[in-house]
Amino acid sequence: MLVSTGTFALDYNPATDILAACMPDIRQHELTQVSYCLGIIIEAVNNYHIRSLLIDCSNSVVEVEDRTYNAIATKFATALRATRLKKLAWVIAPKARLYSALRQELSPPIKLVGFSGKAEAMEWLLQLEPA
């Protein structure tokens, strides 16, 4: 485990070379914490040269305006595009606006696929890409 707080967890498995993040709630009064968590993800992706990332938002509560949400997504996507990341699996909540915003910002060069469960997301990340 790289980082673990009450609402955010970041774990790296060197055997699979997958970084997994469990995201906190996104509420207006917690935006500083959300930005901090996203920054930690970017830092880990860069420091460990991560190519596969799993973000679990299935339990995250989102209570911010669309404009604020889209700004967060754009900033995160811009930072991810500057890394070596190739695949991003997103375990989405039923109302996953951040996923939709990121999908527009990341494609291409990063493959982004949304999943309803962590197991299928990991399976996709572990699939070898054709040479």
Tab-separated table of C-alpha atoms in Angstrom:
chain	number	residue	atom	x	y	z
A	1	MET	CA	0.000	0.000	0.000
A	2	LEU	CA	1.480	3.341	-1.018
A	3	VAL	CA	-1.125	5.601	0.606
A	4	SER	CA	-4.151	4.917	2.745
A	5	THR	CA	-6.403	7.430	4.442
A	6	GLY	CA	-9.986	7.142	5.554
A	7	THR	CA	-11.289	8.045	2.098
A	8	PHE	CA	-8.413	7.469	-0.336
A	9	ALA	CA	-6.192	4.472	-0.998
A	10	LEU	CA	-3.404	3.967	-3.502
A	11	ASP	CA	-1.782	0.577	-4.015
A	12	TYR	CA	0.921	-0.549	-6.442
A	13	ASN	CA	1.471	-4.195	-7.344
A	14	PRO	CA	4.925	-4.620	-8.945
A	15	ALA	CA	4.053	-8.154	-10.107
A	16	THR	CA	1.292	-6.848	-12.382
A	17	ASP	CA	2.638	-3.287	-12.737
A	18	ILE	CA	-0.831	-1.944	-11.941
A	19	LEU	CA	-1.494	1.080	-9.787
A	20	ALA	CA	-4.932	1.002	-8.129
A	21	ALA	CA	-6.654	3.997	-6.551
A	22	CYS	CA	-9.848	4.103	-4.531
A	23	MET	CA	-11.170	7.642	-4.881
A	24	PRO	CA	-12.656	9.840	-2.169
A	25	ASP	CA	-15.935	11.703	-2.374
A	26	ILE	CA	-15.985	14.823	-4.513
A	27	ARG	CA	-17.777	17.555	-2.594
A	28	GLN	CA	-17.370	21.321	-2.799
A	29	HIS	CA	-15.802	21.599	0.666
A	30	GLU	CA	-13.372	18.710	-0.088
A	31	LEU	CA	-11.964	19.906	-3.442
A	32	THR	CA	-8.516	20.551	-1.959
A	33	GLN	CA	-8.369	16.924	-0.786
A	34	VAL	CA	-9.552	15.661	-4.185
A	35	SER	CA	-6.877	17.703	-5.983
A	36	TYR	CA	-4.283	16.391	-3.542
A	37	CYS	CA	-5.361	12.767	-4.177
A	38	LEU	CA	-5.269	13.213	-7.949
A	39	GLY	CA	-1.816	14.768	-7.606
A	40	ILE	CA	-0.612	11.742	-5.626
A	41	ILE	CA	-1.892	9.471	-8.423
A	42	ILE	CA	-0.030	11.498	-11.063
A	43	GLU	CA	3.135	11.487	-8.963
A	44	ALA	CA	2.972	7.697	-8.513
A	45	VAL	CA	2.304	7.122	-12.228
A	46	ASN	CA	5.400	9.187	-13.024
A	47	ASN	CA	7.663	7.810	-10.282
A	48	TYR	CA	6.853	4.156	-10.964
A	49	HIS	CA	6.519	4.567	-14.766
A	50	ILE	CA	3.022	3.096	-14.556
A	51	ARG	CA	1.382	1.960	-17.788
A	52	SER	CA	-1.855	0.564	-16.274
A	53	LEU	CA	-4.049	2.378	-13.770
A	54	LEU	CA	-7.257	1.300	-12.064
A	55	ILE	CA	-9.417	3.993	-10.489
A	56	ASP	CA	-12.312	2.837	-8.332
A	57	CYS	CA	-15.040	5.463	-7.969
A	58	SER	CA	-17.828	2.996	-7.328
A	59	ASN	CA	-18.413	4.280	-3.790
A	60	SER	CA	-17.580	7.936	-4.401
A	61	VAL	CA	-20.225	10.568	-3.799
A	62	VAL	CA	-20.183	13.496	-6.229
A	63	GLU	CA	-21.695	16.767	-5.071
A	64	VAL	CA	-20.191	19.552	-7.187
A	65	GLU	CA	-21.345	21.587	-10.167
A	66	ASP	CA	-20.632	20.315	-13.676
A	67	ARG	CA	-18.283	23.231	-14.369
A	68	THR	CA	-16.155	22.395	-11.322
A	69	TYR	CA	-16.239	18.692	-12.148
A	70	ASN	CA	-15.150	19.265	-15.745
A	71	ALA	CA	-12.276	21.481	-14.596
A	72	ILE	CA	-11.055	18.697	-12.302
A	73	ALA	CA	-11.316	16.144	-15.126
A	74	THR	CA	-9.494	18.374	-17.618
A	75	LYS	CA	-6.626	19.062	-15.224
A	76	PHE	CA	-6.298	15.361	-14.340
A	77	ALA	CA	-6.435	14.274	-18.003
A	78	THR	CA	-3.818	16.833	-19.010
A	79	ALA	CA	-1.485	15.546	-16.314
A	80	LEU	CA	-2.118	11.894	-17.295
A	81	ARG	CA	-1.376	12.598	-20.961
A	82	ALA	CA	2.088	13.788	-19.930
A	83	THR	CA	2.881	10.363	-18.407
A	84	ARG	CA	3.680	6.920	-19.842
A	85	LEU	CA	0.203	5.650	-18.964
A	86	LYS	CA	-1.356	3.469	-21.681
A	87	LYS	CA	-4.484	1.962	-20.050
A	88	LEU	CA	-6.918	3.343	-17.523
A	89	ALA	CA	-9.667	1.147	-16.113
A	90	TRP	CA	-12.398	3.097	-14.358
A	91	VAL	CA	-14.763	1.344	-11.944
A	92	ILE	CA	-17.614	3.763	-12.203
A	93	ALA	CA	-20.426	4.872	-9.971
A	94	PRO	CA	-23.886	5.015	-11.541
A	95	LYS	CA	-23.540	8.776	-12.108
A	96	ALA	CA	-19.912	8.951	-13.208
A	97	ARG	CA	-19.546	12.372	-14.748
A	98	LEU	CA	-15.784	12.409	-14.261
A	99	TYR	CA	-15.469	9.263	-16.367
A	100	SER	CA	-17.357	10.883	-19.264
A	101	ALA	CA	-15.277	14.033	-19.048
A	102	LEU	CA	-12.008	12.071	-18.910
A	103	ARG	CA	-13.028	9.893	-21.832
A	104	GLN	CA	-13.239	12.983	-24.029
A	105	GLU	CA	-9.947	14.399	-22.766
A	106	LEU	CA	-7.803	11.228	-22.881
A	107	SER	CA	-8.713	9.584	-26.147
A	108	PRO	CA	-6.138	9.141	-27.644
A	109	PRO	CA	-3.393	8.333	-26.464
A	110	ILE	CA	-4.648	6.591	-23.303
A	111	LYS	CA	-7.190	3.776	-23.568
A	112	LEU	CA	-9.967	4.420	-21.062
A	113	VAL	CA	-12.650	1.818	-20.377
A	114	GLY	CA	-15.358	1.946	-17.733
A	115	PHE	CA	-16.349	-1.131	-15.764
A	116	SER	CA	-19.038	-1.943	-13.232
A	117	GLY	CA	-16.725	-4.118	-11.121
A	118	LYS	CA	-13.104	-4.252	-10.028
A	119	ALA	CA	-12.519	-7.862	-11.160
A	120	GLU	CA	-13.398	-7.203	-14.790
A	121	ALA	CA	-11.346	-4.000	-14.734
A	122	MET	CA	-8.278	-5.908	-13.510
A	123	GLU	CA	-8.832	-8.598	-16.128
A	124	TRP	CA	-8.813	-5.973	-18.882
A	125	LEU	CA	-5.678	-4.306	-17.500
A	126	LEU	CA	-3.856	-7.651	-17.395
A	127	GLN	CA	-4.583	-8.438	-21.043
A	128	LEU	CA	-1.512	-8.194	-23.206
A	129	GLU	CA	-1.631	-5.679	-26.009
A	130	PRO	CA	-0.865	-6.982	-29.529
A	131	ALA	CA	2.670	-6.199	-30.643
